[in-house]
Amino acid sequence: MSTAQPHVPEVSTADRLYTVKYRDSGESHLGIENADTCVECTTNECTSVCPAAVWTVDDDSDGIPSIAYENCLECGSCRFGCPYDNVEWTYPKTGNGVVFKQG
């Protein structure tokens, strides 16, 4: 017996995230309190807990994450994922951020 659900399309997480609408205020609501703390961090939990890959650390970034705030789902995972409490996080200005649908 097949366990596939024909009414549920197989769509990647990246494709699903692409459908999220975001009103950009032009400034980030996310930040880093102390860049030196990020340089010393070896685990980069902020990058692994974010479901939308907003936080990324490149090899040439000295360990300081880049932040693609326009992709933020406003879940707050990065705040709780950072063991150093080094994430600045506020809601975007009123009328900006993720656009939620009703219904």
Short mmCIF file of N, CA and C in Angstrom, two decimals:
data_model
loop_
_atom_site.label_atom_id
_atom_site.label_comp_id
_atom_site.label_asym_id
_atom_site.label_seq_id
_atom_site.Cartn_x
_atom_site.Cartn_y
_atom_site.Cartn_z
N MET A 1 0.84 -1.18 0.00
CA MET A 1 0.00 0.00 0.00
C MET A 1 0.89 1.24 0.00
N SER A 2 0.58 2.18 -0.84
CA SER A 2 1.38 3.39 -0.97
C SER A 2 1.06 4.38 0.15
N THR A 3 2.11 5.04 0.65
CA THR A 3 1.91 6.04 1.71
C THR A 3 1.93 7.45 1.14
N ALA A 4 2.10 7.58 -0.17
CA ALA A 4 2.15 8.90 -0.79
C ALA A 4 0.79 9.57 -0.71
N GLN A 5 0.82 10.87 -0.53
CA GLN A 5 -0.41 11.64 -0.47
C GLN A 5 -0.52 12.46 -1.76
N PRO A 6 -1.36 12.02 -2.69
CA PRO A 6 -1.40 12.68 -4.01
C PRO A 6 -1.89 14.13 -3.95
N HIS A 7 -2.60 14.52 -2.92
CA HIS A 7 -3.11 15.88 -2.84
C HIS A 7 -2.10 16.86 -2.26
N VAL A 8 -0.96 16.35 -1.79
CA VAL A 8 0.09 17.21 -1.23
C VAL A 8 1.26 17.25 -2.20
N PRO A 9 1.46 18.38 -2.88
CA PRO A 9 2.57 18.44 -3.83
C PRO A 9 3.92 18.41 -3.12
N GLU A 10 4.90 17.82 -3.76
CA GLU A 10 6.24 17.80 -3.20
C GLU A 10 6.95 19.08 -3.63
N VAL A 11 7.08 20.00 -2.68
CA VAL A 11 7.70 21.29 -2.94
C VAL A 11 8.82 21.47 -1.93
N SER A 12 9.96 21.93 -2.40
CA SER A 12 11.10 22.11 -1.51
C SER A 12 10.84 23.24 -0.53
N THR A 13 11.57 23.23 0.56
CA THR A 13 11.46 24.30 1.55
C THR A 13 11.83 25.64 0.92
N ALA A 14 12.87 25.65 0.10
CA ALA A 14 13.30 26.89 -0.56
C ALA A 14 12.18 27.44 -1.44
N ASP A 15 11.48 26.57 -2.16
CA ASP A 15 10.38 27.03 -3.01
C ASP A 15 9.22 27.55 -2.17
N ARG A 16 8.97 26.93 -1.05
CA ARG A 16 7.90 27.41 -0.16
C ARG A 16 8.26 28.77 0.44
N LEU A 17 9.51 28.93 0.84
CA LEU A 17 9.94 30.20 1.41
C LEU A 17 9.88 31.32 0.38
N TYR A 18 10.06 30.98 -0.89
CA TYR A 18 10.01 31.98 -1.95
C TYR A 18 8.62 32.62 -2.06
N THR A 19 7.58 31.92 -1.59
CA THR A 19 6.22 32.44 -1.69
C THR A 19 5.87 33.40 -0.55
N VAL A 20 6.73 33.51 0.46
CA VAL A 20 6.46 34.40 1.59
C VAL A 20 6.66 35.84 1.13
N LYS A 21 5.66 36.65 1.39
CA LYS A 21 5.74 38.06 1.01
C LYS A 21 6.31 38.86 2.18
N TYR A 22 7.14 39.84 1.86
CA TYR A 22 7.81 40.64 2.88
C TYR A 22 7.79 42.10 2.44
N ARG A 23 7.32 42.97 3.31
CA ARG A 23 7.37 44.41 3.05
C ARG A 23 8.64 44.95 3.68
N ASP A 24 9.52 45.45 2.84
CA ASP A 24 10.84 45.89 3.29
C ASP A 24 10.79 47.35 3.73
N SER A 25 11.19 47.58 4.98
CA SER A 25 11.24 48.95 5.50
C SER A 25 12.52 49.66 5.08
N GLY A 26 13.45 48.91 4.49
CA GLY A 26 14.70 49.50 4.06
C GLY A 26 15.81 49.42 5.09
N GLU A 27 15.47 48.92 6.28
CA GLU A 27 16.50 48.75 7.30
C GLU A 27 16.25 47.45 8.05
N SER A 28 17.32 46.84 8.48
CA SER A 28 17.23 45.54 9.14
C SER A 28 16.69 45.67 10.56
N HIS A 29 15.88 44.71 10.93
CA HIS A 29 15.40 44.61 12.31
C HIS A 29 16.24 43.58 13.08
N LEU A 30 17.27 43.07 12.43
CA LEU A 30 18.18 42.09 13.01
C LEU A 30 19.58 42.66 13.07
N GLY A 31 20.34 42.23 14.04
CA GLY A 31 21.71 42.69 14.12
C GLY A 31 22.53 41.85 15.08
N ILE A 32 23.77 42.24 15.23
CA ILE A 32 24.72 41.57 16.12
C ILE A 32 25.15 42.57 17.17
N GLU A 33 25.09 42.17 18.42
CA GLU A 33 25.46 43.08 19.50
C GLU A 33 26.96 43.34 19.52
N ASN A 34 27.77 42.28 19.39
CA ASN A 34 29.21 42.41 19.48
C ASN A 34 29.86 41.48 18.46
N ALA A 35 30.45 42.05 17.42
CA ALA A 35 31.06 41.25 16.36
C ALA A 35 32.18 40.36 16.88
N ASP A 36 32.90 40.81 17.91
CA ASP A 36 33.98 39.99 18.47
C ASP A 36 33.47 38.68 19.03
N THR A 37 32.26 38.69 19.56
CA THR A 37 31.66 37.46 20.08
C THR A 37 31.44 36.47 18.95
N CYS A 38 31.01 36.95 17.79
CA CYS A 38 30.80 36.07 16.63
C CYS A 38 32.12 35.50 16.13
N VAL A 39 33.17 36.30 16.17
CA VAL A 39 34.49 35.83 15.73
C VAL A 39 34.96 34.67 16.59
N GLU A 40 34.67 34.73 17.88
CA GLU A 40 35.09 33.67 18.80
C GLU A 40 34.18 32.45 18.75
N CYS A 41 32.96 32.60 18.24
CA CYS A 41 32.00 31.49 18.18
C CYS A 41 32.46 30.45 17.16
N THR A 42 32.38 29.19 17.53
CA THR A 42 32.81 28.12 16.63
C THR A 42 31.64 27.27 16.14
N THR A 43 30.45 27.48 16.68
CA THR A 43 29.33 26.61 16.33
C THR A 43 28.27 27.28 15.46
N ASN A 44 28.19 28.57 15.45
CA ASN A 44 27.26 29.33 14.61
C ASN A 44 25.82 28.83 14.69
N GLU A 45 25.32 28.71 15.91
CA GLU A 45 23.94 28.24 16.09
C GLU A 45 22.93 29.14 15.40
N CYS A 46 23.20 30.44 15.31
CA CYS A 46 22.26 31.36 14.66
C CYS A 46 21.97 30.92 13.23
N THR A 47 22.96 30.32 12.57
CA THR A 47 22.76 29.89 11.19
C THR A 47 22.02 28.57 11.11
N SER A 48 22.21 27.70 12.08
CA SER A 48 21.59 26.38 12.00
C SER A 48 20.15 26.34 12.48
N VAL A 49 19.74 27.28 13.32
CA VAL A 49 18.36 27.25 13.81
C VAL A 49 17.39 28.05 12.95
N CYS A 50 17.89 28.91 12.09
CA CYS A 50 17.02 29.76 11.28
C CYS A 50 16.39 28.94 10.15
N PRO A 51 15.05 28.86 10.12
CA PRO A 51 14.40 28.06 9.08
C PRO A 51 14.45 28.70 7.69
N ALA A 52 14.80 29.98 7.62
CA ALA A 52 14.81 30.68 6.34
C ALA A 52 16.21 31.05 5.87
N ALA A 53 17.23 30.54 6.51
CA ALA A 53 18.63 30.80 6.14
C ALA A 53 18.93 32.29 6.06
N VAL A 54 18.41 33.04 7.02
CA VAL A 54 18.66 34.48 7.08
C VAL A 54 20.11 34.74 7.49
N TRP A 55 20.63 33.95 8.40
CA TRP A 55 21.98 34.10 8.93
C TRP A 55 22.91 33.13 8.22
N THR A 56 23.98 33.64 7.62
CA THR A 56 24.96 32.79 6.97
C THR A 56 26.37 33.26 7.33
N VAL A 57 27.27 32.31 7.44
CA VAL A 57 28.67 32.62 7.72
C VAL A 57 29.51 32.05 6.59
N ASP A 58 30.17 32.92 5.85
CA ASP A 58 31.04 32.50 4.77
C ASP A 58 32.45 32.29 5.29
N ASP A 59 33.23 31.53 4.55
CA ASP A 59 34.61 31.26 4.95
C ASP A 59 35.45 32.53 5.05
N ASP A 60 35.13 33.52 4.23
CA ASP A 60 35.93 34.75 4.23
C ASP A 60 35.33 35.86 5.10
N SER A 61 34.37 35.52 5.98
CA SER A 61 33.70 36.54 6.79
C SER A 61 34.27 36.69 8.20
N ASP A 62 35.34 35.99 8.51
CA ASP A 62 35.94 36.01 9.85
C ASP A 62 34.98 35.56 10.94
N GLY A 63 33.96 34.79 10.55
CA GLY A 63 33.01 34.27 11.53
C GLY A 63 31.83 35.18 11.82
N ILE A 64 31.80 36.36 11.21
CA ILE A 64 30.70 37.29 11.43
C ILE A 64 29.60 36.99 10.42
N PRO A 65 28.40 36.66 10.90
CA PRO A 65 27.32 36.31 9.98
C PRO A 65 26.85 37.49 9.13
N SER A 66 26.47 37.18 7.91
CA SER A 66 25.75 38.16 7.11
C SER A 66 24.27 37.88 7.35
N ILE A 67 23.46 38.93 7.25
CA ILE A 67 22.05 38.82 7.61
C ILE A 67 21.20 39.27 6.43
N ALA A 68 20.42 38.35 5.88
CA ALA A 68 19.48 38.66 4.81
C ALA A 68 18.11 38.86 5.45
N TYR A 69 17.95 39.99 6.12
CA TYR A 69 16.74 40.23 6.92
C TYR A 69 15.45 40.17 6.10
N GLU A 70 15.53 40.38 4.80
CA GLU A 70 14.35 40.36 3.95
C GLU A 70 13.72 38.97 3.88
N ASN A 71 14.45 37.95 4.27
CA ASN A 71 13.94 36.58 4.27
C ASN A 71 13.37 36.17 5.62
N CYS A 72 13.47 37.03 6.61
CA CYS A 72 13.11 36.68 7.99
C CYS A 72 11.62 36.35 8.13
N LEU A 73 11.33 35.26 8.81
CA LEU A 73 9.96 34.85 9.09
C LEU A 73 9.48 35.38 10.44
N GLU A 74 10.33 36.10 11.14
CA GLU A 74 10.03 36.71 12.43
C GLU A 74 9.68 35.67 13.51
N CYS A 75 10.34 34.52 13.44
CA CYS A 75 10.08 33.47 14.41
C CYS A 75 10.90 33.64 15.69
N GLY A 76 12.02 34.36 15.60
CA GLY A 76 12.86 34.60 16.77
C GLY A 76 13.82 33.48 17.11
N SER A 77 13.91 32.46 16.28
CA SER A 77 14.79 31.33 16.58
C SER A 77 16.24 31.74 16.79
N CYS A 78 16.69 32.71 16.01
CA CYS A 78 18.09 33.15 16.11
C CYS A 78 18.39 33.68 17.51
N ARG A 79 17.44 34.36 18.13
CA ARG A 79 17.65 34.91 19.48
C ARG A 79 17.90 33.80 20.49
N PHE A 80 17.14 32.72 20.34
CA PHE A 80 17.25 31.63 21.29
C PHE A 80 18.37 30.66 20.93
N GLY A 81 18.74 30.63 19.66
CA GLY A 81 19.80 29.73 19.21
C GLY A 81 21.19 30.20 19.58
N CYS A 82 21.37 31.51 19.70
CA CYS A 82 22.69 32.04 20.03
C CYS A 82 22.98 31.84 21.52
N PRO A 83 23.97 31.02 21.85
CA PRO A 83 24.26 30.76 23.27
C PRO A 83 24.89 31.96 23.98
N TYR A 84 25.28 32.98 23.22
CA TYR A 84 25.93 34.16 23.80
C TYR A 84 24.98 35.35 23.93
N ASP A 85 23.71 35.14 23.57
CA ASP A 85 22.72 36.22 23.63
C ASP A 85 23.23 37.44 22.88
N ASN A 86 23.76 37.21 21.68
CA ASN A 86 24.43 38.25 20.91
C ASN A 86 23.61 38.74 19.72
N VAL A 87 22.35 38.32 19.63
CA VAL A 87 21.51 38.70 18.51
C VAL A 87 20.61 39.86 18.91
N GLU A 88 20.65 40.92 18.10
CA GLU A 88 19.70 42.03 18.27
C GLU A 88 18.49 41.70 17.40
N TRP A 89 17.31 41.67 18.00
CA TRP A 89 16.11 41.28 17.27
C TRP A 89 14.94 42.11 17.75
N THR A 90 14.29 42.78 16.82
CA THR A 90 13.05 43.50 17.11
C THR A 90 12.09 43.20 15.97
N TYR A 91 10.83 43.48 16.19
CA TYR A 91 9.89 43.36 15.09
C TYR A 91 10.16 44.49 14.11
N PRO A 92 9.93 44.25 12.82
CA PRO A 92 10.07 45.34 11.85
C PRO A 92 9.09 46.47 12.18
N LYS A 93 9.36 47.65 11.67
CA LYS A 93 8.46 48.78 11.89
C LYS A 93 7.05 48.42 11.45
N THR A 94 6.06 49.01 12.10
CA THR A 94 4.66 48.73 11.82
C THR A 94 4.37 48.82 10.33
N GLY A 95 3.69 47.80 9.83
CA GLY A 95 3.33 47.75 8.40
C GLY A 95 4.37 47.10 7.53
N ASN A 96 5.49 46.71 8.11
CA ASN A 96 6.57 46.07 7.36
C ASN A 96 6.79 44.66 7.90
N GLY A 97 7.61 43.92 7.22
CA GLY A 97 7.93 42.56 7.63
C GLY A 97 7.09 41.55 6.86
N VAL A 98 6.94 40.38 7.44
CA VAL A 98 6.20 39.30 6.80
C VAL A 98 4.74 39.72 6.65
N VAL A 99 4.17 39.42 5.48
CA VAL A 99 2.76 39.70 5.23
C VAL A 99 2.00 38.39 5.45
N PHE A 100 1.19 38.35 6.48
CA PHE A 100 0.43 37.14 6.79
C PHE A 100 -0.94 37.21 6.13
N LYS A 101 -1.39 36.08 5.62
CA LYS A 101 -2.70 36.00 4.99
C LYS A 101 -3.73 35.58 6.02
N GLN A 102 -4.95 36.04 5.85
CA GLN A 102 -6.04 35.59 6.72
C GLN A 102 -6.77 34.47 6.01
N GLY A 103 -7.28 33.53 6.83
CA GLY A 103 -8.10 32.46 6.27
C GLY A 103 -7.32 31.28 6.04
#
